[in-house]
């Protein structure tokens, strides 16, 4: 799997992904353009999970026998690899089920701090404000709606422009002295837009607000350094970055995690338990109750190794090339509207589009018959679609194993769908 600056050996990479060799509907080779929903998994990740179950299976942080020690080493070794991957300290990485749970962890910790009169940094009172954006995935919208309902706080949001970028003309007035938290995506899962998170975080911190970034679409695809980004919390999922389902990550600044009350409680996260009450371990264990997902952690560590071996700058450059190609060929098809920015500047590898006269589900079905797997619907970002004047769209998302020939296959499939439904002659 040799790599060069700005270059990926895609043929060698594809050989690591068994699913990509499949022949699917109507004898067509699989063209997988849905990595924004979930990525395919290389054999290195599958082998790491299988190896754990075959040789080291035990409950981490429990038994003192050899297998228990090995399981603990695997689990904590994975934490160290993930921390290094995003430029964090080991104690700042909390394992969760996925990015959605990571975001909910922060939201419920804020609720708990409010109920128990915890740290002032996390208490949310009537009149306080949570600021989000109109381009958020539901996972970074609904938890904050619910937090506001529980506490009487006010939810506010930054709108989007016609080209799918954030409307930041009034950012200074949007963040006020009552803003307790700003939660925003690091990359839109619909338009690929990459907002100026560092700039927004700086403005939020000047007003005393905390900042959480949903990085589910960015950590797998570009170099991310949490210190340079300037956020207080950052969430992402393993299954979108070549890793297994069932494991995600919450990065939190050490001082903030230390001040946060737990979200879920039970075994593994306790310090002392008496019938009259309990005390809790320091972070990150405070936020990881129950038996740890060690096999999933082993798979995630293998995914981190795989991406690190490729080089995240190379990954980003490859996806930018594919995205530029897709924007060019889709722009040439009459009746196709690309959602979001029309260049790759501050834009990731998600290309959503609307085909005039053909419902997105019909576009997706025709593409599927041709072997091209894309996503259709509102992509868990209904408010963004409404802001762009649509109920749904078709979305192609690219990753390390995609080729320029697959971009052409997408364009050919769209033209075929137009002819099939009589939208174009």
Coordinates of C-alpha atoms in Angstrom, one line a residue:
X1 CA 0.0 0.0 0.0
X2 CA 2.6 2.5 -1.1
X3 CA 1.8 6.2 -0.9
X4 CA 3.3 9.4 -2.2
X5 CA 2.7 13.0 -1.2
X6 CA -0.8 13.8 -2.4
X7 CA -1.2 10.4 -4.0
X8 CA -3.0 7.2 -2.9
X9 CA -2.4 3.8 -4.5
X10 CA -6.2 3.2 -4.9
X11 CA -5.8 -0.1 -6.6
X12 CA -3.8 -1.5 -3.6
X13 CA -6.3 0.1 -1.2
X14 CA -9.3 -1.4 -2.9
X15 CA -7.7 -4.9 -2.5
X16 CA -8.1 -4.5 1.3
X17 CA -11.9 -4.1 1.1
X18 CA -13.7 -7.4 0.2
X19 CA -17.0 -5.7 -0.4
X20 CA -15.7 -3.6 -3.2
X21 CA -15.1 -6.7 -5.3
X22 CA -18.7 -7.7 -5.3
X23 CA -20.9 -8.0 -8.4
X24 CA -24.3 -6.7 -7.5
X25 CA -27.6 -6.0 -9.3
X26 CA -27.8 -6.9 -13.0
X27 CA -24.2 -8.1 -13.0
X28 CA -22.7 -4.7 -12.3
X29 CA -19.7 -4.1 -10.2
X30 CA -20.4 -2.3 -6.9
X31 CA -19.7 1.4 -7.0
X32 CA -20.0 2.4 -3.4
X33 CA -20.6 6.1 -3.0
X34 CA -22.2 6.2 0.4
X35 CA -19.3 6.4 2.8
X36 CA -20.9 9.5 4.4
X37 CA -23.4 7.1 5.9
X38 CA -20.9 4.4 6.7
X39 CA -17.6 3.4 5.3
X40 CA -16.5 0.0 4.1
X41 CA -14.1 -1.9 6.4
X42 CA -10.6 -3.2 5.4
X43 CA -9.4 -6.6 6.2
X44 CA -7.0 -5.1 8.8
X45 CA -10.0 -3.9 10.8
X46 CA -11.8 -7.2 10.5
X47 CA -8.7 -9.1 11.5
X48 CA -8.1 -6.9 14.6
X49 CA -11.6 -7.6 15.9
X50 CA -11.4 -11.3 15.2
X51 CA -8.0 -11.5 16.8
X52 CA -9.3 -10.0 20.0
X53 CA -12.2 -12.4 20.2
X54 CA -10.0 -15.4 19.3
X55 CA -7.1 -14.7 21.6
X56 CA -7.7 -12.0 24.2
X57 CA -11.4 -12.1 24.9
X58 CA -12.1 -10.8 28.4
X59 CA -13.6 -7.9 30.2
X60 CA -11.2 -4.9 30.3
X61 CA -10.7 -3.1 33.6
X62 CA -11.9 -6.1 35.6
X63 CA -10.2 -9.5 36.1
X64 CA -6.5 -9.7 37.2
X65 CA -5.8 -12.8 35.0
X66 CA -3.8 -12.6 31.8
X67 CA -6.7 -12.2 29.4
X68 CA -8.1 -9.4 31.5
X69 CA -4.8 -7.6 31.4
X70 CA -4.5 -8.1 27.7
X71 CA -8.1 -6.8 27.1
X72 CA -7.3 -3.7 29.2
X73 CA -4.1 -3.1 27.2
X74 CA -6.0 -3.4 23.9
X75 CA -8.7 -1.0 25.1
X76 CA -6.4 1.7 26.5
X77 CA -4.0 1.2 23.6
X78 CA -6.8 2.1 21.3
X79 CA -7.6 5.2 23.4
X80 CA -4.0 6.3 23.1
X81 CA -4.0 5.9 19.3
X82 CA -7.2 7.8 18.9
X83 CA -5.9 10.6 21.1
X84 CA -2.7 10.9 19.0
X85 CA -4.8 10.9 15.8
X86 CA -6.7 14.0 16.8
X87 CA -3.9 15.8 18.8
X88 CA -5.5 15.2 22.2
X89 CA -4.3 13.9 25.6
X90 CA -5.2 10.3 26.4
X91 CA -7.4 11.4 29.3
X92 CA -9.4 13.7 27.0
X93 CA -10.8 10.8 24.9
X94 CA -14.1 9.2 26.0
X95 CA -15.3 6.1 24.2
X96 CA -19.0 6.2 23.4
X97 CA -21.4 4.1 21.2
X98 CA -21.2 6.7 18.3
X99 CA -21.1 10.4 17.6
X100 CA -24.8 10.7 18.5
X101 CA -24.2 9.3 22.0
X102 CA -21.2 11.6 22.4
X103 CA -23.2 14.7 21.7
X104 CA -26.0 13.4 24.0
X105 CA -23.4 12.8 26.7
X106 CA -22.6 16.5 26.8
X107 CA -26.3 17.5 26.6
X108 CA -27.3 15.3 29.5
X109 CA -24.3 16.2 31.6
X110 CA -25.5 19.8 31.3
X111 CA -28.9 18.7 32.4
X112 CA -27.5 16.8 35.3
X113 CA -25.4 19.8 36.3
X114 CA -28.5 21.9 36.3
X115 CA -30.5 19.6 38.5
X116 CA -27.7 18.9 41.0
X117 CA -26.4 22.5 41.1
X118 CA -23.1 21.4 39.5
X119 CA -20.4 23.4 37.8
X120 CA -21.6 26.8 36.7
X121 CA -20.0 26.1 33.3
X122 CA -22.6 23.5 32.6
X123 CA -25.7 24.7 34.3
X124 CA -28.5 25.8 31.9
X125 CA -31.2 28.1 33.3
X126 CA -34.2 29.8 31.8
X127 CA -33.1 32.6 29.6
X128 CA -29.8 31.0 28.7
X129 CA -29.2 30.2 25.1
X130 CA -27.8 27.3 23.0
X131 CA -26.6 28.4 19.5
X132 CA -26.5 25.9 16.7
X133 CA -26.7 26.1 12.9
X134 CA -29.3 25.4 10.2
X135 CA -27.0 22.9 8.5
X136 CA -26.8 20.5 11.4
X137 CA -27.4 16.7 11.3
X138 CA -30.3 15.8 13.5
X139 CA -27.8 14.3 16.0
X140 CA -26.5 17.8 16.6
X141 CA -29.9 19.4 16.7
X142 CA -32.4 17.3 18.5
X143 CA -30.3 16.8 21.7
X144 CA -30.1 20.6 22.1
X145 CA -33.8 21.0 21.4
X146 CA -34.5 18.6 24.2
X147 CA -32.0 20.2 26.5
X148 CA -33.8 23.5 26.0
X149 CA -37.2 21.9 26.7
X150 CA -35.8 20.4 29.9
X151 CA -34.2 23.6 31.2
X152 CA -36.2 26.5 29.7
X153 CA -33.3 27.7 27.7
X154 CA -33.7 29.2 24.3
X155 CA -32.4 27.5 21.1
X156 CA -31.1 29.9 18.4
X157 CA -29.5 29.1 15.1
X158 CA -27.3 30.5 12.4
X159 CA -28.9 30.4 9.0
X160 CA -27.4 29.3 5.7
X161 CA -26.9 31.2 2.4
X162 CA -28.2 30.1 -0.9
X163 CA -25.0 28.3 -1.7
X164 CA -25.1 26.3 1.5
X165 CA -22.6 28.2 3.6
X166 CA -23.3 29.7 7.0
X167 CA -24.5 33.2 7.1
X168 CA -22.0 34.7 9.5
X169 CA -22.8 38.4 8.8
X170 CA -24.3 38.8 12.3
X171 CA -22.2 36.3 14.2
X172 CA -21.2 38.8 16.9
X173 CA -24.9 39.6 17.7
X174 CA -25.9 35.9 17.6
X175 CA -23.4 35.0 20.4
X176 CA -24.4 36.8 23.5
X177 CA -23.6 36.9 27.2
X178 CA -26.4 34.3 27.7
X179 CA -25.0 31.9 25.2
X180 CA -23.8 28.8 27.1
X181 CA -22.8 26.6 24.2
X182 CA -22.3 26.8 20.5
X183 CA -22.7 23.5 18.7
X184 CA -21.9 23.2 15.0
X185 CA -20.8 20.8 12.4
X186 CA -17.2 20.6 11.2
X187 CA -18.4 19.5 7.8
X188 CA -21.9 19.3 6.5
X189 CA -23.1 15.8 5.7
X190 CA -25.2 17.2 2.8
X191 CA -23.3 20.0 1.1
X192 CA -19.8 19.1 2.3
X193 CA -19.5 22.7 3.5
X194 CA -16.7 23.2 6.1
X195 CA -17.6 26.2 8.3
X196 CA -14.9 28.4 9.9
X197 CA -15.0 26.5 13.2
X198 CA -11.9 28.1 14.6
X199 CA -13.2 31.6 14.0
X200 CA -16.6 30.8 15.5
X201 CA -15.0 29.1 18.5
X202 CA -12.9 32.2 19.1
X203 CA -15.9 34.4 19.0
X204 CA -17.8 32.1 21.3
X205 CA -15.0 31.9 23.9
X206 CA -14.8 35.7 24.0
X207 CA -18.4 35.6 25.2
X208 CA -17.7 32.8 27.7
X209 CA -19.5 30.1 25.7
X210 CA -18.4 26.5 25.3
X211 CA -18.0 25.0 21.8
X212 CA -18.9 21.5 20.5
X213 CA -18.0 20.4 17.0
X214 CA -19.7 17.4 15.3
X215 CA -16.8 16.0 13.4
X216 CA -18.4 12.8 12.2
X217 CA -17.8 13.9 8.6
X218 CA -14.4 15.5 9.1
X219 CA -12.2 13.3 11.2
X220 CA -12.4 10.4 8.7
X221 CA -11.5 12.6 5.8
X222 CA -9.0 15.4 6.7
X223 CA -6.3 16.1 9.3
X224 CA -8.0 17.3 12.5
X225 CA -6.1 18.7 15.5
X226 CA -8.4 19.6 18.3
X227 CA -6.0 22.2 19.8
X228 CA -5.7 24.0 16.5
X229 CA -9.4 23.8 15.9
X230 CA -10.0 25.5 19.3
X231 CA -13.1 23.6 20.4
X232 CA -14.0 22.3 23.9
X233 CA -15.7 19.1 22.7
X234 CA -15.6 17.1 19.5
X235 CA -17.6 14.0 18.5
X236 CA -17.1 11.4 15.8
X237 CA -18.0 7.8 15.0
X238 CA -15.8 4.8 14.3
X239 CA -17.9 3.3 11.5
X240 CA -17.5 6.3 9.2
X241 CA -13.7 6.1 9.4
X242 CA -13.2 2.4 8.3
X243 CA -13.8 1.2 11.8
X244 CA -16.6 -1.0 13.3
X245 CA -20.1 0.0 14.4
X246 CA -20.8 0.5 18.1
X247 CA -17.9 2.8 19.0
X248 CA -17.5 6.5 18.8
X249 CA -15.5 9.2 20.5
X250 CA -16.0 12.3 22.5
X251 CA -13.1 14.6 22.9
X252 CA -13.4 16.9 25.9
X253 CA -10.9 19.4 27.3
X254 CA -9.5 17.8 30.5
X255 CA -10.6 20.6 32.8
X256 CA -14.2 20.4 31.4
X257 CA -14.4 16.6 31.7
X258 CA -13.2 16.9 35.2
X259 CA -16.0 19.3 36.1
X260 CA -18.8 17.4 34.3
X261 CA -21.2 15.1 36.1
X262 CA -21.7 11.6 34.5
X263 CA -24.3 10.9 31.9
X264 CA -24.8 7.1 32.4
X265 CA -24.0 5.4 35.7
X266 CA -23.3 1.9 36.9
X267 CA -20.3 -0.3 37.1
X268 CA -16.8 0.6 35.9
X269 CA -17.3 4.4 36.5
X270 CA -17.6 4.3 40.3
X271 CA -15.0 5.1 42.9
X272 CA -16.7 4.1 46.1
X273 CA -20.3 2.7 46.4
X274 CA -22.3 2.7 49.7
X275 CA -26.0 2.3 50.1
X276 CA -26.2 6.0 51.1
X277 CA -24.5 7.2 47.9
X278 CA -21.6 6.8 45.5
X279 CA -18.6 8.7 44.2
X280 CA -17.2 8.5 40.7
X281 CA -13.9 7.9 39.0
X282 CA -12.1 10.7 37.2
X283 CA -12.5 11.1 33.4
X284 CA -12.5 9.3 31.0
X285 CA -13.7 6.3 33.0
X286 CA -16.4 8.4 34.7
X287 CA -18.2 8.5 31.3
X288 CA -17.7 4.8 30.4
X289 CA -20.0 2.7 32.5
X290 CA -20.4 -1.1 31.9
X291 CA -18.1 -3.5 30.2
X292 CA -16.0 -1.7 27.6
X293 CA -16.4 -2.4 23.9
X294 CA -12.9 -3.8 23.6
X295 CA -13.3 -5.6 20.2
X296 CA -14.7 -2.5 18.7
X297 CA -11.9 -0.4 20.2
X298 CA -9.4 -2.9 18.6
X299 CA -11.1 -2.4 15.3
X300 CA -11.1 1.4 15.7
X301 CA -7.3 1.3 16.5
X302 CA -6.7 -0.7 13.4
X303 CA -8.7 1.9 11.4
X304 CA -6.6 4.7 12.8
X305 CA -3.4 2.8 11.9
X306 CA -4.7 2.3 8.4
X307 CA -5.6 6.0 7.9
X308 CA -2.4 7.1 9.5
X309 CA -0.5 4.9 7.1
X310 CA -2.1 6.5 4.2
X311 CA -1.6 10.0 5.6
X312 CA -4.6 12.2 6.2
X313 CA -3.3 14.9 4.0
X314 CA -3.2 12.4 1.2
X315 CA -6.7 11.2 2.0
X316 CA -7.9 14.8 1.9
X317 CA -6.2 15.5 -1.4
X318 CA -7.6 12.4 -3.0
X319 CA -11.1 13.2 -2.0
X320 CA -10.7 16.8 -3.1
X321 CA -9.7 15.5 -6.6
X322 CA -12.8 13.2 -6.7
X323 CA -15.1 16.0 -5.5
X324 CA -13.8 18.5 -8.1
X325 CA -14.4 15.9 -10.8
X326 CA -17.9 15.2 -9.5
X327 CA -18.7 18.9 -9.4
X328 CA -17.5 19.3 -13.0
X329 CA -19.4 16.4 -14.5
X330 CA -22.6 17.1 -12.6
X331 CA -22.5 20.7 -13.6
X332 CA -22.5 19.7 -17.2
X333 CA -25.7 17.7 -16.9
X334 CA -28.8 19.9 -17.7
X335 CA -31.4 19.7 -15.0
X336 CA -29.1 18.8 -12.2
X337 CA -28.8 21.2 -9.3
X338 CA -25.8 20.8 -7.0
X339 CA -26.5 21.7 -3.4
X340 CA -23.9 23.7 -1.6
X341 CA -20.6 25.3 -2.8
X342 CA -19.8 24.8 -6.5
X343 CA -16.0 24.6 -5.8
X344 CA -13.9 22.6 -3.4
X345 CA -12.9 25.6 -1.4
X346 CA -13.8 24.9 2.3
X347 CA -15.8 21.9 1.0
X348 CA -15.5 18.1 1.7
X349 CA -16.3 15.1 -0.3
X350 CA -20.1 15.1 0.0
X351 CA -22.0 16.0 -3.2
X352 CA -25.8 16.2 -2.8
X353 CA -27.9 17.1 -5.8
X354 CA -31.4 17.4 -7.2
X355 CA -32.5 16.1 -10.6
X356 CA -35.3 18.1 -12.1
X357 CA -38.4 16.1 -12.7
X358 CA -37.1 12.9 -11.0
X359 CA -37.7 12.2 -7.3
X360 CA -34.4 11.5 -5.4
X361 CA -35.7 8.0 -4.4
X362 CA -36.2 7.2 -8.1
X363 CA -32.8 8.5 -8.9
X364 CA -31.3 6.3 -6.2
X365 CA -33.3 3.2 -7.3
X366 CA -32.1 3.6 -10.9
X367 CA -28.5 4.1 -9.8
X368 CA -28.8 1.0 -7.6
X369 CA -29.9 -1.1 -10.6
X370 CA -26.7 0.1 -12.2
X371 CA -24.6 -1.0 -9.2
X372 CA -24.1 2.6 -7.9
X373 CA -24.9 2.9 -4.2
X374 CA -25.8 6.5 -3.1
X375 CA -27.9 7.9 -0.3
X376 CA -31.4 9.4 -0.9
X377 CA -33.7 11.4 1.4
X378 CA -33.1 14.3 3.8
X379 CA -29.9 12.7 5.2
X380 CA -30.9 13.4 8.8
X381 CA -30.7 17.1 7.9
X382 CA -34.3 18.1 7.2
X383 CA -34.0 21.8 8.2
X384 CA -31.1 22.3 5.8
X385 CA -33.0 20.8 3.0
X386 CA -36.0 23.1 3.7
X387 CA -33.6 26.1 3.8
X388 CA -32.4 25.1 0.3
X389 CA -36.0 24.7 -0.9
X390 CA -36.1 20.9 -1.1
X391 CA -37.6 18.0 0.9
X392 CA -34.9 15.5 -0.2
X393 CA -31.9 15.0 -2.4
X394 CA -29.5 12.4 -3.8
X395 CA -26.1 12.3 -2.2
X396 CA -22.8 10.8 -3.3
X397 CA -19.9 10.7 -0.8
X398 CA -16.3 9.7 -1.5
X399 CA -13.5 8.0 0.4
X400 CA -10.1 6.6 0.0
X401 CA -11.2 3.6 -2.1
X402 CA -13.2 5.5 -4.7
X403 CA -11.9 6.2 -8.3
X404 CA -12.5 8.8 -11.0
X405 CA -14.1 6.0 -13.1
X406 CA -16.7 5.7 -10.4
X407 CA -17.4 9.4 -10.6
X408 CA -18.1 9.0 -14.3
X409 CA -20.3 6.0 -13.5
X410 CA -22.3 8.3 -11.3
X411 CA -22.7 10.8 -14.0
X412 CA -23.7 8.2 -16.6
X413 CA -26.3 6.8 -14.1
X414 CA -27.9 10.2 -13.6
X415 CA -28.2 10.7 -17.4
X416 CA -29.7 7.3 -17.7
X417 CA -32.2 8.1 -14.9
X418 CA -33.2 11.3 -16.7
X419 CA -33.9 9.3 -19.9
X420 CA -35.7 6.5 -18.1
X421 CA -38.1 9.0 -16.5
X422 CA -38.4 11.2 -19.5
X423 CA -36.8 14.2 -17.8
X424 CA -34.3 14.6 -20.6
X425 CA -34.2 13.3 -24.2

